[in-house]
Amino acid sequence: MEGEPKETFVVVDRIRETENVATLKLTLEDGTVPVYAPGQFITVYFPDTHTPEGKAYSMSSMPSDKTLDITVKAIGEFSHRLCGMQSGDTFTASLPYGYFYSELENTDLVMLAAGIGITPFRSMLRCYLKGGTGRKLYLFYSNRTVRDIVFKEELDKLAGDNDNMFMEYHITRQTASAGMVDGRMEADSIFEKVGGKNAEFLLCGSVSFVRDMWRGLRQKNISEELIYTEAFFSQ
Ligand SMILES: Cc1cc2nc3c(=O)[nH]c(=O)nc-3n(C[C@H](O)[C@H](O)[C@H](O)COP(=O)(O)OP(=O)(O)OC[C@H]3O[C@@H](n4cnc5c(N)ncnc54)[C@H](O)[C@@H]3O)c2cc1C
């Protein structure tokens, strides 16, 4: 973003999550991690690409981690370059910013994710659960195939270890595995499972996913103030 302070980030480690998704574990040059809230993102700059204004990447780590992690799906020129980075490589990025997080304290949090849109929710879930939250946390997570699910092992463990976390996977382009739901997420069935009372809804994924879910929730008379959105892609 024009005028944003820029920092140099160092790649400390790179973890392959799925066939085309990698997590980069980062610090600043002095080995520290900047302050951020789960749900925020950094803007990464590669001035010699077609996008000198940079691209946004949400933190998938939680603020108390030793590294700041971003988890990137390799799709186009920019994300391929980022995914290909190795330990010791550096790049320029903004400090964390953004407003994609719950502003209330005692609500249930209902997180609706599609594909790589899971990244801010991994940060939120780990942070809230580690902090011993009493809030009820729901994650509905949609992917084309089972192999596309990012952080599956970790999410399964979090849901298994915490009575206040409910999770449901949706699979849209193949037959779902046991315990998963076949087909797209629908606001109606989510509403039935969580009820509308005392809940905030956070939506993250492609523009069309976020738009469809937002419309569905509004049709259920969920107030706009209780729906937070982060649209990653224009598709
Ligand atoms: C606030 C914010 C946070 C973001 N956080 C993340 C993050 O945590 N991780 C991450 O990987 N990306 C994230 N993004 C998206 C990221 O900024 C880039 O847009 C993305 O990496 C693609 O850039 P690219 O130049 O490589 O591909 P592009 O050249 O922009 O995309 C190539 C084509 O692929 C399509 N496309 C893009 N993504 C997908 C997809 N997932 N599935 C199907 N088609 C797609 C595009 O519409 C386009 O037609 C975020 C975006 C925003 C706005």
mmCIF file of C-alpha atoms and ligand atoms in Angstrom:
data_model
loop_
_atom_site.group_PDB
_atom_site.id
_atom_site.type_symbol
_atom_site.label_atom_id
_atom_site.label_comp_id
_atom_site.label_asym_id
_atom_site.label_seq_id
_atom_site.Cartn_x
_atom_site.Cartn_y
_atom_site.Cartn_z
ATOM 1 C CA MET A 1 0.000 0.000 0.000
ATOM 2 C CA GLU A 2 1.283 3.466 -0.887
ATOM 3 C CA GLY A 3 2.838 5.141 2.150
ATOM 4 C CA GLU A 4 2.772 1.994 4.327
ATOM 5 C CA PRO A 5 5.981 1.484 6.286
ATOM 6 C CA LYS A 6 7.929 -1.357 4.682
ATOM 7 C CA GLU A 7 9.979 -3.925 6.503
ATOM 8 C CA THR A 8 12.382 -6.634 5.428
ATOM 9 C CA PHE A 9 11.150 -10.120 6.323
ATOM 10 C CA VAL A 10 13.450 -13.144 6.453
ATOM 11 C CA VAL A 11 12.253 -16.639 5.538
ATOM 12 C CA VAL A 12 13.208 -18.870 8.477
ATOM 13 C CA ASP A 13 11.541 -22.029 7.189
ATOM 14 C CA ARG A 14 9.184 -23.234 4.506
ATOM 15 C CA ILE A 15 6.657 -26.028 5.057
ATOM 16 C CA ARG A 16 4.763 -27.776 2.310
ATOM 17 C CA GLU A 17 1.109 -28.109 3.343
ATOM 18 C CA THR A 18 -0.518 -29.587 0.206
ATOM 19 C CA GLU A 19 0.540 -30.085 -3.410
ATOM 20 C CA ASN A 20 0.345 -26.343 -4.160
ATOM 21 C CA VAL A 21 0.229 -24.672 -0.741
ATOM 22 C CA ALA A 22 3.247 -23.717 1.370
ATOM 23 C CA THR A 23 3.698 -21.968 4.710
ATOM 24 C CA LEU A 24 6.538 -19.462 5.013
ATOM 25 C CA LYS A 25 7.765 -18.926 8.569
ATOM 26 C CA LEU A 26 9.085 -15.366 8.821
ATOM 27 C CA THR A 27 10.761 -12.930 11.191
ATOM 28 C CA LEU A 28 12.008 -9.381 10.859
ATOM 29 C CA GLU A 29 15.773 -8.990 10.289
ATOM 30 C CA ASP A 30 16.450 -8.725 14.036
ATOM 31 C CA GLY A 31 14.706 -12.060 14.648
ATOM 32 C CA THR A 32 11.573 -10.534 16.205
ATOM 33 C CA VAL A 33 7.978 -10.724 15.061
ATOM 34 C CA PRO A 34 5.767 -7.625 14.689
ATOM 35 C CA VAL A 35 2.616 -7.212 16.783
ATOM 36 C CA TYR A 36 -0.615 -8.316 15.079
ATOM 37 C CA ALA A 37 -4.106 -9.627 15.706
ATOM 38 C CA PRO A 38 -5.399 -12.894 14.205
ATOM 39 C CA GLY A 39 -7.241 -11.973 10.995
ATOM 40 C CA GLN A 40 -4.744 -9.304 9.928
ATOM 41 C CA PHE A 41 -2.473 -9.523 6.889
ATOM 42 C CA ILE A 42 0.754 -8.145 5.450
ATOM 43 C CA THR A 43 1.223 -6.758 1.944
ATOM 44 C CA VAL A 44 4.198 -8.364 0.207
ATOM 45 C CA TYR A 45 6.080 -6.382 -2.435
ATOM 46 C CA PHE A 46 7.969 -7.685 -5.456
ATOM 47 C CA PRO A 47 8.664 -4.423 -7.315
ATOM 48 C CA ASP A 48 9.870 -6.202 -10.464
ATOM 49 C CA THR A 49 6.566 -8.090 -11.022
ATOM 50 C CA HIS A 50 3.395 -6.937 -12.783
ATOM 51 C CA THR A 51 2.030 -6.027 -9.340
ATOM 52 C CA PRO A 52 4.470 -3.514 -7.814
ATOM 53 C CA GLU A 53 1.680 -2.371 -5.445
ATOM 54 C CA GLY A 54 2.016 -5.746 -3.731
ATOM 55 C CA LYS A 55 -0.356 -8.514 -2.680
ATOM 56 C CA ALA A 56 -1.963 -9.303 0.662
ATOM 57 C CA TYR A 57 -1.341 -12.447 2.732
ATOM 58 C CA SER A 58 -3.121 -13.171 6.022
ATOM 59 C CA MET A 59 -1.207 -14.465 8.983
ATOM 60 C CA SER A 60 -1.821 -18.165 9.601
ATOM 61 C CA SER A 61 0.272 -18.140 12.806
ATOM 62 C CA MET A 62 -0.872 -16.723 16.133
ATOM 63 C CA PRO A 63 0.712 -13.655 17.708
ATOM 64 C CA SER A 64 2.601 -15.551 20.444
ATOM 65 C CA ASP A 65 4.391 -17.808 17.915
ATOM 66 C CA LYS A 66 8.120 -17.271 17.420
ATOM 67 C CA THR A 67 7.585 -16.719 13.700
ATOM 68 C CA LEU A 68 4.982 -14.846 11.687
ATOM 69 C CA ASP A 69 3.590 -17.360 9.201
ATOM 70 C CA ILE A 70 1.831 -16.819 5.910
ATOM 71 C CA THR A 71 0.358 -19.747 3.990
ATOM 72 C CA VAL A 72 0.273 -19.295 0.250
ATOM 73 C CA LYS A 73 -1.466 -21.154 -2.558
ATOM 74 C CA ALA A 74 0.634 -21.092 -5.734
ATOM 75 C CA ILE A 75 -1.677 -19.845 -8.487
ATOM 76 C CA GLY A 76 -0.116 -17.007 -10.511
ATOM 77 C CA GLU A 77 3.281 -15.354 -10.955
ATOM 78 C CA PHE A 78 3.302 -13.615 -7.584
ATOM 79 C CA SER A 79 2.215 -16.510 -5.404
ATOM 80 C CA HIS A 80 4.508 -18.977 -7.214
ATOM 81 C CA ARG A 81 7.450 -16.723 -6.489
ATOM 82 C CA LEU A 82 6.475 -16.488 -2.831
ATOM 83 C CA CYS A 83 5.912 -20.241 -2.506
ATOM 84 C CA GLY A 84 9.321 -20.878 -4.056
ATOM 85 C CA MET A 85 11.208 -18.922 -1.374
ATOM 86 C CA GLN A 86 13.785 -20.778 0.709
ATOM 87 C CA SER A 87 15.240 -20.341 4.194
ATOM 88 C CA GLY A 88 17.463 -17.254 4.277
ATOM 89 C CA ASP A 89 15.641 -15.466 1.423
ATOM 90 C CA THR A 90 14.305 -12.000 2.208
ATOM 91 C CA PHE A 91 11.522 -9.800 0.829
ATOM 92 C CA THR A 92 9.845 -6.507 1.619
ATOM 93 C CA ALA A 93 6.374 -6.299 3.129
ATOM 94 C CA SER A 94 4.171 -3.975 5.159
ATOM 95 C CA LEU A 95 3.625 -4.393 8.851
ATOM 96 C CA PRO A 96 0.378 -6.267 9.712
ATOM 97 C CA TYR A 97 -2.926 -4.455 9.345
ATOM 98 C CA GLY A 98 -6.615 -5.093 8.602
ATOM 99 C CA TYR A 99 -9.909 -5.384 10.463
ATOM 100 C CA PHE A 100 -11.055 -8.965 9.908
ATOM 101 C CA TYR A 101 -11.743 -9.993 13.497
ATOM 102 C CA SER A 102 -14.541 -10.160 16.017
ATOM 103 C CA GLU A 103 -15.201 -6.895 17.803
ATOM 104 C CA LEU A 104 -17.381 -8.373 20.525
ATOM 105 C CA GLU A 105 -16.347 -10.556 23.442
ATOM 106 C CA ASN A 106 -18.923 -13.133 24.341
ATOM 107 C CA THR A 107 -20.423 -14.160 21.027
ATOM 108 C CA ASP A 108 -20.175 -17.544 19.355
ATOM 109 C CA LEU A 109 -17.816 -17.270 16.370
ATOM 110 C CA VAL A 110 -18.917 -18.924 13.155
ATOM 111 C CA MET A 111 -16.100 -19.160 10.613
ATOM 112 C CA LEU A 112 -16.902 -19.981 6.995
ATOM 113 C CA ALA A 113 -13.834 -20.725 4.863
ATOM 114 C CA ALA A 114 -13.258 -21.812 1.279
ATOM 115 C CA GLY A 115 -9.905 -23.175 0.093
ATOM 116 C CA ILE A 116 -6.925 -21.034 1.077
ATOM 117 C CA GLY A 117 -9.409 -18.763 2.915
ATOM 118 C CA ILE A 118 -8.669 -20.936 5.953
ATOM 119 C CA THR A 119 -5.503 -18.944 6.792
ATOM 120 C CA PRO A 120 -6.941 -16.269 9.143
ATOM 121 C CA PHE A 121 -9.128 -18.877 10.844
ATOM 122 C CA ARG A 122 -6.184 -21.107 11.666
ATOM 123 C CA SER A 123 -4.687 -18.096 13.433
ATOM 124 C CA MET A 124 -7.927 -17.270 15.270
ATOM 125 C CA LEU A 125 -8.712 -20.849 16.298
ATOM 126 C CA ARG A 126 -5.247 -21.511 17.700
ATOM 127 C CA CYS A 127 -5.171 -18.166 19.479
ATOM 128 C CA TYR A 128 -8.644 -18.419 21.035
ATOM 129 C CA LEU A 129 -8.259 -22.053 22.043
ATOM 130 C CA LYS A 130 -4.806 -21.568 23.510
ATOM 131 C CA GLY A 131 -6.186 -18.636 25.485
ATOM 132 C CA GLY A 132 -8.834 -20.962 26.956
ATOM 133 C CA THR A 133 -11.769 -19.098 25.462
ATOM 134 C CA GLY A 134 -15.222 -20.015 26.708
ATOM 135 C CA ARG A 135 -16.717 -18.944 23.366
ATOM 136 C CA LYS A 136 -18.184 -21.539 21.080
ATOM 137 C CA LEU A 137 -16.184 -21.746 17.843
ATOM 138 C CA TYR A 138 -17.615 -23.173 14.635
ATOM 139 C CA LEU A 139 -15.568 -23.845 11.506
ATOM 140 C CA PHE A 140 -17.279 -24.759 8.222
ATOM 141 C CA TYR A 141 -14.540 -25.394 5.654
ATOM 142 C CA SER A 142 -15.166 -26.003 1.943
ATOM 143 C CA ASN A 143 -12.699 -27.515 -0.544
ATOM 144 C CA ARG A 144 -12.901 -29.040 -3.983
ATOM 145 C CA THR A 145 -11.277 -32.316 -2.940
ATOM 146 C CA VAL A 146 -10.129 -33.888 0.327
ATOM 147 C CA ARG A 147 -6.493 -33.443 -0.725
ATOM 148 C CA ASP A 148 -7.027 -29.683 -0.996
ATOM 149 C CA ILE A 149 -7.824 -29.349 2.721
ATOM 150 C CA VAL A 150 -5.068 -27.228 4.296
ATOM 151 C CA PHE A 151 -4.067 -27.856 7.953
ATOM 152 C CA LYS A 152 -6.368 -30.910 8.128
ATOM 153 C CA GLU A 153 -4.407 -32.820 10.745
ATOM 154 C CA GLU A 154 -4.069 -29.780 12.970
ATOM 155 C CA LEU A 155 -7.723 -28.754 12.604
ATOM 156 C CA ASP A 156 -8.887 -32.293 13.374
ATOM 157 C CA LYS A 157 -6.767 -32.285 16.527
ATOM 158 C CA LEU A 158 -8.030 -28.890 17.650
ATOM 159 C CA ALA A 159 -11.640 -29.992 17.158
ATOM 160 C CA GLY A 160 -10.959 -33.316 18.896
ATOM 161 C CA ASP A 161 -9.280 -31.686 21.893
ATOM 162 C CA ASN A 162 -11.748 -28.850 22.446
ATOM 163 C CA ASP A 163 -15.405 -29.371 23.324
ATOM 164 C CA ASN A 164 -16.224 -25.783 22.372
ATOM 165 C CA MET A 165 -15.024 -26.238 18.766
ATOM 166 C CA PHE A 166 -17.348 -27.690 16.130
ATOM 167 C CA MET A 167 -16.005 -28.378 12.639
ATOM 168 C CA GLU A 168 -17.530 -29.506 9.363
ATOM 169 C CA TYR A 169 -15.732 -30.105 6.052
ATOM 170 C CA HIS A 170 -17.561 -29.636 2.740
ATOM 171 C CA ILE A 171 -16.248 -31.271 -0.431
ATOM 172 C CA THR A 172 -17.562 -29.888 -3.728
ATOM 173 C CA ARG A 173 -15.831 -31.755 -6.607
ATOM 174 C CA GLN A 174 -15.570 -35.354 -5.422
ATOM 175 C CA THR A 175 -17.449 -37.678 -3.122
ATOM 176 C CA ALA A 176 -16.748 -36.607 0.425
ATOM 177 C CA SER A 177 -14.922 -38.934 2.835
ATOM 178 C CA ALA A 178 -16.762 -40.334 5.853
ATOM 179 C CA GLY A 179 -17.696 -37.616 8.318
ATOM 180 C CA MET A 180 -17.563 -34.875 5.669
ATOM 181 C CA VAL A 181 -20.433 -33.217 3.817
ATOM 182 C CA ASP A 182 -20.931 -33.609 0.054
ATOM 183 C CA GLY A 183 -21.480 -30.338 -1.763
ATOM 184 C CA ARG A 184 -21.461 -26.616 -1.209
ATOM 185 C CA MET A 185 -22.035 -24.862 2.043
ATOM 186 C CA GLU A 186 -25.519 -23.421 2.418
ATOM 187 C CA ALA A 187 -26.447 -20.641 4.811
ATOM 188 C CA ASP A 188 -29.707 -22.462 5.668
ATOM 189 C CA SER A 189 -27.988 -25.539 7.075
ATOM 190 C CA ILE A 190 -25.332 -23.489 8.865
ATOM 191 C CA PHE A 191 -28.062 -21.408 10.443
ATOM 192 C CA GLU A 192 -29.830 -24.577 11.588
ATOM 193 C CA LYS A 193 -26.650 -25.839 13.236
ATOM 194 C CA VAL A 194 -25.551 -22.671 14.997
ATOM 195 C CA GLY A 195 -28.746 -20.670 15.384
ATOM 196 C CA GLY A 196 -28.585 -16.927 14.818
ATOM 197 C CA LYS A 197 -28.578 -15.865 18.426
ATOM 198 C CA ASN A 198 -25.441 -14.343 19.894
ATOM 199 C CA ALA A 199 -23.245 -15.326 16.943
ATOM 200 C CA GLU A 200 -20.810 -13.408 14.759
ATOM 201 C CA PHE A 201 -20.048 -14.745 11.288
ATOM 202 C CA LEU A 202 -16.632 -14.465 9.613
ATOM 203 C CA LEU A 203 -16.425 -15.308 5.900
ATOM 204 C CA CYS A 204 -13.187 -15.835 3.964
ATOM 205 C CA GLY A 205 -12.463 -17.159 0.471
ATOM 206 C CA SER A 206 -13.127 -16.119 -3.127
ATOM 207 C CA VAL A 207 -15.315 -13.109 -3.863
ATOM 208 C CA SER A 208 -18.141 -15.359 -5.102
ATOM 209 C CA PHE A 209 -17.996 -17.588 -2.006
ATOM 210 C CA VAL A 210 -18.042 -14.601 0.345
ATOM 211 C CA ARG A 211 -20.841 -12.906 -1.609
ATOM 212 C CA ASP A 212 -23.036 -16.038 -1.722
ATOM 213 C CA MET A 213 -22.603 -16.782 1.970
ATOM 214 C CA TRP A 214 -23.174 -13.144 2.911
ATOM 215 C CA ARG A 215 -26.417 -13.059 0.921
ATOM 216 C CA GLY A 216 -27.560 -16.345 2.450
ATOM 217 C CA LEU A 217 -26.916 -15.097 5.981
ATOM 218 C CA ARG A 218 -28.657 -11.794 5.295
ATOM 219 C CA GLN A 219 -31.690 -13.741 4.053
ATOM 220 C CA LYS A 220 -31.702 -15.378 7.470
ATOM 221 C CA ASN A 221 -31.922 -11.870 8.937
ATOM 222 C CA ILE A 222 -28.403 -11.891 10.356
ATOM 223 C CA SER A 223 -27.536 -8.232 10.836
ATOM 224 C CA GLU A 224 -24.751 -6.760 8.663
ATOM 225 C CA GLU A 225 -22.802 -5.706 11.750
ATOM 226 C CA LEU A 226 -22.442 -9.337 12.766
ATOM 227 C CA ILE A 227 -20.967 -10.470 9.415
ATOM 228 C CA TYR A 228 -17.265 -9.863 8.710
ATOM 229 C CA THR A 229 -15.827 -10.604 5.271
ATOM 230 C CA GLU A 230 -12.392 -11.054 3.705
ATOM 231 C CA ALA A 231 -12.444 -11.751 -0.046
ATOM 232 C CA PHE A 232 -9.149 -13.128 -1.339
ATOM 233 C CA PHE A 233 -9.760 -13.546 -5.055
ATOM 234 C CA SER A 234 -11.923 -12.091 -7.791
ATOM 235 C CA GLN A 235 -13.338 -15.457 -8.811
HETATM 236 C C1 LIG B 1 -6.808 -9.469 2.538
HETATM 237 C C2 LIG B 1 -6.264 -10.592 1.675
HETATM 238 C C3 LIG B 1 -5.618 -11.651 2.279
HETATM 239 C C4 LIG B 1 -5.111 -12.689 1.499
HETATM 240 N N1 LIG B 1 -4.512 -13.757 2.115
HETATM 241 C C5 LIG B 1 -4.037 -14.780 1.370
HETATM 242 C C6 LIG B 1 -3.445 -15.926 1.993
HETATM 243 O O1 LIG B 1 -3.371 -16.027 3.233
HETATM 244 N N2 LIG B 1 -2.968 -16.917 1.191
HETATM 245 C C7 LIG B 1 -3.045 -16.843 -0.181
HETATM 246 O O2 LIG B 1 -2.575 -17.778 -0.854
HETATM 247 N N3 LIG B 1 -3.631 -15.785 -0.788
HETATM 248 C C8 LIG B 1 -4.106 -14.754 -0.054
HETATM 249 N N4 LIG B 1 -4.669 -13.671 -0.676
HETATM 250 C C9 LIG B 1 -4.648 -13.616 -2.171
HETATM 251 C C10 LIG B 1 -3.307 -13.032 -2.650
HETATM 252 O O3 LIG B 1 -3.233 -11.658 -2.312
HETATM 253 C C11 LIG B 1 -3.145 -13.150 -4.176
HETATM 254 O O4 LIG B 1 -4.261 -12.605 -4.797
HETATM 255 C C12 LIG B 1 -2.949 -14.590 -4.628
HETATM 256 O O5 LIG B 1 -1.747 -15.113 -4.085
HETATM 257 C C13 LIG B 1 -2.924 -14.745 -6.145
HETATM 258 O O6 LIG B 1 -1.946 -13.893 -6.682
HETATM 259 P P1 LIG B 1 -1.145 -14.272 -8.019
HETATM 260 O O7 LIG B 1 -0.629 -12.991 -8.592
HETATM 261 O O8 LIG B 1 -0.177 -15.343 -7.758
HETATM 262 O O9 LIG B 1 -2.241 -14.896 -8.965
HETATM 263 P P2 LIG B 1 -3.184 -14.109 -9.979
HETATM 264 O O10 LIG B 1 -2.433 -13.870 -11.234
HETATM 265 O O11 LIG B 1 -3.788 -12.917 -9.295
HETATM 266 O O12 LIG B 1 -4.318 -15.197 -10.163
HETATM 267 C C14 LIG B 1 -4.347 -16.036 -11.278
HETATM 268 C C15 LIG B 1 -5.796 -16.456 -11.552
HETATM 269 O O13 LIG B 1 -6.220 -17.406 -10.559
HETATM 270 C C16 LIG B 1 -7.454 -17.000 -9.950
HETATM 271 N N5 LIG B 1 -7.391 -17.422 -8.585
HETATM 272 C C17 LIG B 1 -6.742 -16.789 -7.625
HETATM 273 N N6 LIG B 1 -6.833 -17.507 -6.495
HETATM 274 C C18 LIG B 1 -7.565 -18.597 -6.736
HETATM 275 C C19 LIG B 1 -7.990 -19.694 -5.929
HETATM 276 N N7 LIG B 1 -7.682 -19.809 -4.649
HETATM 277 N N8 LIG B 1 -8.697 -20.657 -6.494
HETATM 278 C C20 LIG B 1 -9.010 -20.563 -7.795
HETATM 279 N N9 LIG B 1 -8.629 -19.548 -8.597
HETATM 280 C C21 LIG B 1 -7.924 -18.570 -8.067
HETATM 281 C C22 LIG B 1 -7.498 -15.504 -10.103
HETATM 282 O O14 LIG B 1 -8.834 -15.016 -10.082
HETATM 283 C C23 LIG B 1 -6.826 -15.314 -11.458
HETATM 284 O O15 LIG B 1 -7.747 -15.494 -12.489
HETATM 285 C C24 LIG B 1 -5.221 -12.641 0.077
HETATM 286 C C25 LIG B 1 -5.886 -11.553 -0.520
HETATM 287 C C26 LIG B 1 -6.394 -10.547 0.260
HETATM 288 C C27 LIG B 1 -7.096 -9.404 -0.415
#
